[in-house]
Structures are given as structure tokens and as C-alpha cells.
PDB file of C-alpha atoms in Angstrom:
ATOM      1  CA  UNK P   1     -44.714   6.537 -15.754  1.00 44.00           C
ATOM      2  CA  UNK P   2     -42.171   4.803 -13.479  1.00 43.00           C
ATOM      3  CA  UNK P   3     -39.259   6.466 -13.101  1.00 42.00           C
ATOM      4  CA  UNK P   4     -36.177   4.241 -11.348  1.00 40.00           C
ATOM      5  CA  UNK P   5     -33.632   6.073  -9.059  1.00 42.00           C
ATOM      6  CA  UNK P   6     -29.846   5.192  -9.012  1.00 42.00           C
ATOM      7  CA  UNK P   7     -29.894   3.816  -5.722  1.00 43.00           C
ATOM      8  CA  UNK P   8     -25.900   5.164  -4.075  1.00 57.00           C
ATOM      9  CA  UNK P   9     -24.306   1.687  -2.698  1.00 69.00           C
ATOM     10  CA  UNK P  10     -23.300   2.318   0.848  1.00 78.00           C
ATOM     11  CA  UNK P  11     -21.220   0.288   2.867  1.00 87.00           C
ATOM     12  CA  UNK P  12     -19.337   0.622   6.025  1.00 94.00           C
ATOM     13  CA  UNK P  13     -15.420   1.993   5.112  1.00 95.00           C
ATOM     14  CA  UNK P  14     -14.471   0.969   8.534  1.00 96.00           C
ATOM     15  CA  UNK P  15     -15.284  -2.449   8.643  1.00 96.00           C
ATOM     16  CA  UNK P  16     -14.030  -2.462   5.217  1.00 97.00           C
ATOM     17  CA  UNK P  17     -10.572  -1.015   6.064  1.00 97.00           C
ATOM     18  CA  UNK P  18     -10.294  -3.775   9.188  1.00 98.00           C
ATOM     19  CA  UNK P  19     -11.107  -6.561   6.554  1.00 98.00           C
ATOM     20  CA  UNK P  20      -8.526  -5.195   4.394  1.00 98.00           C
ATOM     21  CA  UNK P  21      -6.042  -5.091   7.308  1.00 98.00           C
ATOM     22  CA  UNK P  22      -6.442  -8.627   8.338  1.00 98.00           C
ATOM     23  CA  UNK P  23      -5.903  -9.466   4.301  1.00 98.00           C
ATOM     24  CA  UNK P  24      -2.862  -8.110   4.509  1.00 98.00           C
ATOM     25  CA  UNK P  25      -1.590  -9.677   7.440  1.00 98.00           C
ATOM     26  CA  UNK P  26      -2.816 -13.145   6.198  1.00 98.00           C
ATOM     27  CA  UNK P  27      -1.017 -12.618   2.820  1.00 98.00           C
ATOM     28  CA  UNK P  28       2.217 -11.396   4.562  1.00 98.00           C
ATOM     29  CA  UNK P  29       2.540 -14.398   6.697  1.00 98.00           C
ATOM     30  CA  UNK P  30       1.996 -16.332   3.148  1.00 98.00           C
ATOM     31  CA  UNK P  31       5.175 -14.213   1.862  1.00 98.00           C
ATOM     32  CA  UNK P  32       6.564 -14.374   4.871  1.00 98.00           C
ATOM     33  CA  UNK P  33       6.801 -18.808   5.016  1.00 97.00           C
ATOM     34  CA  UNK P  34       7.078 -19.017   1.151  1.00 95.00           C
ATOM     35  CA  UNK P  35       9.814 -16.621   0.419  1.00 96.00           C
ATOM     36  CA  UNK P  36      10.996 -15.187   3.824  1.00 96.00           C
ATOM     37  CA  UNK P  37       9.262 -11.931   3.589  1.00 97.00           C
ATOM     38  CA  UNK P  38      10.719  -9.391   6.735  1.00 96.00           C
ATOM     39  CA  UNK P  39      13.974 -11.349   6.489  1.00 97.00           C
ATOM     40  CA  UNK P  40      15.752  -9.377   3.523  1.00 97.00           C
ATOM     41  CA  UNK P  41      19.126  -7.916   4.233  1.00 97.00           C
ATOM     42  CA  UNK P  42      18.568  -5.106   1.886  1.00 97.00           C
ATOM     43  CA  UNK P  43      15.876  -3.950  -0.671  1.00 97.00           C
ATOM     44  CA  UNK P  44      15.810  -1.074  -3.831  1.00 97.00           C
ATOM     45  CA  UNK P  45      13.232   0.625  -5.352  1.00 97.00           C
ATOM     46  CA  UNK P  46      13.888   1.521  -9.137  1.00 97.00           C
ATOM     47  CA  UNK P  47      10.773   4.089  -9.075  1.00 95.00           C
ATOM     48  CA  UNK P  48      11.550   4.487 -12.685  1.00 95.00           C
ATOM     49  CA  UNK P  49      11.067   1.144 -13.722  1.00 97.00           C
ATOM     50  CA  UNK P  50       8.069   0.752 -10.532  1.00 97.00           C
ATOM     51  CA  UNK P  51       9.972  -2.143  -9.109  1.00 98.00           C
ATOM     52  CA  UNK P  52      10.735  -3.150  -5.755  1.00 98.00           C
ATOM     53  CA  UNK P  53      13.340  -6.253  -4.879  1.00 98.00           C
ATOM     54  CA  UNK P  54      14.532  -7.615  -1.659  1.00 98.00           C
ATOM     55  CA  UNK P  55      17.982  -9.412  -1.347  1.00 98.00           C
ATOM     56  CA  UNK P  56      18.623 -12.033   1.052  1.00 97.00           C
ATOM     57  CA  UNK P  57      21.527 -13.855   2.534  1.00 96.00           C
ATOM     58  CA  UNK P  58      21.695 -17.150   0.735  1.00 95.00           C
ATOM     59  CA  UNK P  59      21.581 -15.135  -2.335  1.00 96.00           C
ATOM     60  CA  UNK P  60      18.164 -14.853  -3.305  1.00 97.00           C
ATOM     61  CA  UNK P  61      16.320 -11.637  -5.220  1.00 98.00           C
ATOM     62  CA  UNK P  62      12.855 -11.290  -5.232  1.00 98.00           C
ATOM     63  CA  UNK P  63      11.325  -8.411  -7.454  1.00 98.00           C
ATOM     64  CA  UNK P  64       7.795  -7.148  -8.150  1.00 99.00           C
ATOM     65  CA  UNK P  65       5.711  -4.393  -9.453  1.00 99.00           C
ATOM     66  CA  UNK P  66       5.507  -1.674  -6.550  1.00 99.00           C
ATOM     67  CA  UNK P  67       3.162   0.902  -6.170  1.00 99.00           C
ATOM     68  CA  UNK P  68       3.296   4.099  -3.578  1.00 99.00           C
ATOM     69  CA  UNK P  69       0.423   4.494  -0.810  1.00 99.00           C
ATOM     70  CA  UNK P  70       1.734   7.587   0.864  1.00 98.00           C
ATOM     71  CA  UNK P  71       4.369   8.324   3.594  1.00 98.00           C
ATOM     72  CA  UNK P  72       3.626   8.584   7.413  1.00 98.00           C
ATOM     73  CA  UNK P  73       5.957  10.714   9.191  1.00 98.00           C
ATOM     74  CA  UNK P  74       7.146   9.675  12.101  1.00 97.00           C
ATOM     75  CA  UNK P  75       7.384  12.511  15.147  1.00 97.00           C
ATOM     76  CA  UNK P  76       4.484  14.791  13.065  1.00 98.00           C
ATOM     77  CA  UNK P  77       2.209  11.644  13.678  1.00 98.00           C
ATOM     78  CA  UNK P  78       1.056  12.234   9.541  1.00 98.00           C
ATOM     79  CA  UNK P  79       0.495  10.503   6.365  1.00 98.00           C
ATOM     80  CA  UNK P  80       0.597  12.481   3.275  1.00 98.00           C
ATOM     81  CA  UNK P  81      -1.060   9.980   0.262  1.00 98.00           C
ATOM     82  CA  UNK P  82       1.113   8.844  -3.019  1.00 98.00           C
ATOM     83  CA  UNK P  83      -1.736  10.795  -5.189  1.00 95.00           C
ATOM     84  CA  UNK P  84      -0.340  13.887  -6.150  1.00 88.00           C
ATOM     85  CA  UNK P  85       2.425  13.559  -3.612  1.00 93.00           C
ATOM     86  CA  UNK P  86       5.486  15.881  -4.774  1.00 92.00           C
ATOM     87  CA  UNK P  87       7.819  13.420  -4.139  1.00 93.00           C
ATOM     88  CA  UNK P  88       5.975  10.172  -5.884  1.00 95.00           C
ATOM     89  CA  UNK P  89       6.077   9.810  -9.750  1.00 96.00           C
ATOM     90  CA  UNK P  90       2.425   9.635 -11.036  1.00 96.00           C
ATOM     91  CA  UNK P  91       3.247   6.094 -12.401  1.00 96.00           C
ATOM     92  CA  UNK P  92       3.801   4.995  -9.132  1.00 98.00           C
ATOM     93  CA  UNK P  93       0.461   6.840  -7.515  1.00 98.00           C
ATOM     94  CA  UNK P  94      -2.389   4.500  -9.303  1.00 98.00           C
ATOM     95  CA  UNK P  95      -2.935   2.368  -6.004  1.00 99.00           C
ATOM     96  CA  UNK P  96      -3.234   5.712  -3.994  1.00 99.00           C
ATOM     97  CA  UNK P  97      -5.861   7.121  -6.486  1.00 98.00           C
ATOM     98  CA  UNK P  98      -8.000   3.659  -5.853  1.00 98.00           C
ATOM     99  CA  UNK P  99      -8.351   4.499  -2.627  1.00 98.00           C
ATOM    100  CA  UNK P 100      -8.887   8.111  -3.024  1.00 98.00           C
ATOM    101  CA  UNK P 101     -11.428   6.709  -5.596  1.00 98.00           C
ATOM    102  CA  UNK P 102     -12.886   4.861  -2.559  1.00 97.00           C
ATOM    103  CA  UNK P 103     -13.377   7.639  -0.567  1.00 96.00           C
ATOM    104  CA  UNK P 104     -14.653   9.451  -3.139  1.00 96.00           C
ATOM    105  CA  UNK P 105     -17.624   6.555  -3.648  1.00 96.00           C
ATOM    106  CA  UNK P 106     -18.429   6.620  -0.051  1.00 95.00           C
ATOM    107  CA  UNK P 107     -17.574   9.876   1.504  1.00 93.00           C
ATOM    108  CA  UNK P 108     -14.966   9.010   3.287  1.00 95.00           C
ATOM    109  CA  UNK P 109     -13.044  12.541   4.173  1.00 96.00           C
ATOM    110  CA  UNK P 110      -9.449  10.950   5.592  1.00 96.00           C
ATOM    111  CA  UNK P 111      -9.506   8.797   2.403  1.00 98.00           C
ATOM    112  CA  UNK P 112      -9.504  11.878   0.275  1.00 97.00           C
ATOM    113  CA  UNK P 113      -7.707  14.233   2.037  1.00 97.00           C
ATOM    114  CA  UNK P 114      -4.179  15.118   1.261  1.00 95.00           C
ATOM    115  CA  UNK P 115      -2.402  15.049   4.420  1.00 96.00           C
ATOM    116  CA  UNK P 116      -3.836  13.989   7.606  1.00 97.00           C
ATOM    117  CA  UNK P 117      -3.054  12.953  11.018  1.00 98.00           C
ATOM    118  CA  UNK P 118      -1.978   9.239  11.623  1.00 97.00           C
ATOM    119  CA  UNK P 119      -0.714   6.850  13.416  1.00 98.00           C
ATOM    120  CA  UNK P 120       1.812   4.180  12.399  1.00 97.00           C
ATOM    121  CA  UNK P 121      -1.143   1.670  12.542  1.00 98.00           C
ATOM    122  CA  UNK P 122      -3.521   3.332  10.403  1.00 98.00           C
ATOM    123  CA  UNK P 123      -1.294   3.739   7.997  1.00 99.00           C
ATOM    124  CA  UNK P 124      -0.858   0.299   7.417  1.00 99.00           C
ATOM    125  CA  UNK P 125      -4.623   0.008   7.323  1.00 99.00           C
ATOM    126  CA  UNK P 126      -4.398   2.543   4.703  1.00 99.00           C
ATOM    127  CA  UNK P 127      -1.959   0.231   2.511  1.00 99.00           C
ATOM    128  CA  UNK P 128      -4.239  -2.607   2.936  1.00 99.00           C
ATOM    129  CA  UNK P 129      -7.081  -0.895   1.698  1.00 99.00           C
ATOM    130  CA  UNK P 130      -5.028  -0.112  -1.438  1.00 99.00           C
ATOM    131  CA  UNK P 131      -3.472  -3.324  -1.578  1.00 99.00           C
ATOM    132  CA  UNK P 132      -7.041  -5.206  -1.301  1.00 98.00           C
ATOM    133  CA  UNK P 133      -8.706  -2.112  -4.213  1.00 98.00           C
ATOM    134  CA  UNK P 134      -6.030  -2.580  -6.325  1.00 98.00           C
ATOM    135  CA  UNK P 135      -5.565  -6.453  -6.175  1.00 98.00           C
ATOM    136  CA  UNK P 136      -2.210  -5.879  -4.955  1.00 98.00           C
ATOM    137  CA  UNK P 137      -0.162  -9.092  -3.662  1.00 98.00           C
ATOM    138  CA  UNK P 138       1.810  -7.756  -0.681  1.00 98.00           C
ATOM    139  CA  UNK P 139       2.539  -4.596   0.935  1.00 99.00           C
ATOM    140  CA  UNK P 140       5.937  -3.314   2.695  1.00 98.00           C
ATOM    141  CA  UNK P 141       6.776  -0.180   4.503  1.00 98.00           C
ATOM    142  CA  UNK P 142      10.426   1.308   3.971  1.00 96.00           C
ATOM    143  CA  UNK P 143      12.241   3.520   6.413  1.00 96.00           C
ATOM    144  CA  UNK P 144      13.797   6.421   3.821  1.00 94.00           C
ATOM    145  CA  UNK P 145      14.873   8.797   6.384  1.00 94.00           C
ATOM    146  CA  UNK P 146      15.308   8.583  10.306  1.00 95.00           C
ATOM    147  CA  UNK P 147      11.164  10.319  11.055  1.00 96.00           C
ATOM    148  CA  UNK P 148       9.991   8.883   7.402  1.00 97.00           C
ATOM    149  CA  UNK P 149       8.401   5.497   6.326  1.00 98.00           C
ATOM    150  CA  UNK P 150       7.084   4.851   3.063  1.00 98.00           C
ATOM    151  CA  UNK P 151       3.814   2.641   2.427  1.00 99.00           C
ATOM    152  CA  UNK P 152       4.097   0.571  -0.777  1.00 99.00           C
ATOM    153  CA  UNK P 153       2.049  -2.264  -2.181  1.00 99.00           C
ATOM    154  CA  UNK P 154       3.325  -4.847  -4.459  1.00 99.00           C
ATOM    155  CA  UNK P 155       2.214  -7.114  -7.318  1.00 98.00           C
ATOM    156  CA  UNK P 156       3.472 -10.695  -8.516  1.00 98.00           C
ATOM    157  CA  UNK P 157       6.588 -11.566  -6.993  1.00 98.00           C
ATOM    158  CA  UNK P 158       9.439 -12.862  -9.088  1.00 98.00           C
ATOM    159  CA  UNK P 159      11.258 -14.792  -7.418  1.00 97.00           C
ATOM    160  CA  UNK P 160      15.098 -15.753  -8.240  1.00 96.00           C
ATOM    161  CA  UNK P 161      16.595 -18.566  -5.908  1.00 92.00           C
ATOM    162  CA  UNK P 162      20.605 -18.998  -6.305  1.00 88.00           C
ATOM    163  CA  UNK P 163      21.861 -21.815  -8.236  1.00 80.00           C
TER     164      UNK P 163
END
């Protein structure tokens, strides 16, 4: 009798993280010619309603479904992930678990580990993993406090031009 084996897909997470990080910054050039993307003179988050916006000067709003990576602090050099982070509403953490998920599948230990030392690069690398496992459109890192960014991913952007 024949029996089959599950065969376990294996790839290679860190060329898969660098092709993620080069999606992102092709898509946020994209945002950044269509709807001026890096030139918003303030944005919210309404983390109850999962929504992030950006305000510009001529008046424009653009909003869209946000999602939390995790938060890199600044002088500690860390990033703590948006799964089961104290300070991240579990609505918001679903991008974060794909990427845990991720790790998970291929044994990757920083992908799956709470808290873990970073730098400012990798954690964008991070959000573009989660932003390309999640089908996100965009990402965007938010300075909350003076040592703390926050890594977010986005989805559709609506986009409100003045009349």
C-alpha cells in the first residue's frame, strides 16, 4: 500500500520579507503621486472604528481601514508585535496575527516572538510582510510619543477632494 506524506512547503522568509519590502515601497510611491502620501499636515486614528485618515492643506481627507503591526521603540532599539499587544485592540491585531501565522508556517522565531530587538528598518520590513499577507494597500508609521513609532497597514483608500 502507498502511503503519501504531507510534504511541509518551505520557502525562504528572508527573501520573502525583502520582496515584501520593495512592494511596499513601490505601492507608497503609487500613494505617494496619486494622492500625496508623506505630505499630510495631520492624521487620526479612530482605533474604535479601525480607521486611519490623513488631512492635507488644500483640504483634502483621505481615510481607510487601518490595521496595527506592532510598535518599535526608539532608544530600546525594539518592536513589540500588534498580536496580543496590551495597548492594541484585538480588532486592530488581525494583520499582526498573519504574520505571526507566517512564522508559525515556516519557523520563523522573530516572526513569532513577542518582543524582539529591531531596528527602525526591519520594522518596516515587518509591516510589509503584513501588508503583502494581508493584501493590505499601504502602510504608514506614526510617531505617538517622542522614543515610540507605530507600524500600521492600510486598506482601500477613500479619498475626499474639496469642492
Amino acid at each position: 500500500m502507498l502511503k503519501l506524506r504531507k510534504q511541509k512547503k518551505t520557502i525562504d522568509v528572508e527573501a520573502f520579507i525583502a520582496d515584501s519590502y520593495k512592494s511596499l515601497q513601490l505601492v507608497t510611491e503609487e500613494h505617494r503621486k496619486t494622492w500625496q502620501l508623506g505630505q499630510e499636515k495631520a492624521w487620526a486614528v479612530d482605533e474604535s472604528k479601525g480607521k486611519i485618515s490623513f488631512s492635507f492643506a488644500n483640504g483634502a481627507i483621505a481615510s481607510a481601514p487601518a490595521q496595527v503591526v506592532g510598535t518599535f521603540q526608539v532608544q530600546a532599539k525594539t518592536f513589540t508585535w500588534g498580536w496580543q499587544h496590551p495597548n492594541v485592540l484585538p480588532q486592530l491585531q488581525r494583520h499582526a496575527l498573519r504574520v505571526r501565522e507566517f512564522g508559525m508556517q515556516f519557523g520563523a522565531d522573530e516572526l513569532i516572538t513577542q518582543h524582539i530587538p529591531c531596528t527602525e528598518r526591519r520594522a518596516w520590513e515587518y509591516t510589509a510582510l503584513a501588508m503583502l499577507l494581508a493584501e493590505a494597500n499601504g502602510a504608514y508609521c506614526l510617531q505617538t510619543q517622542p522614543d515610540t513609532f507605530v507600524f500600521m497597514t492600510f486598506g482601500e483608500i477613500d479619498l475626499k477632494r474639496p469642492t
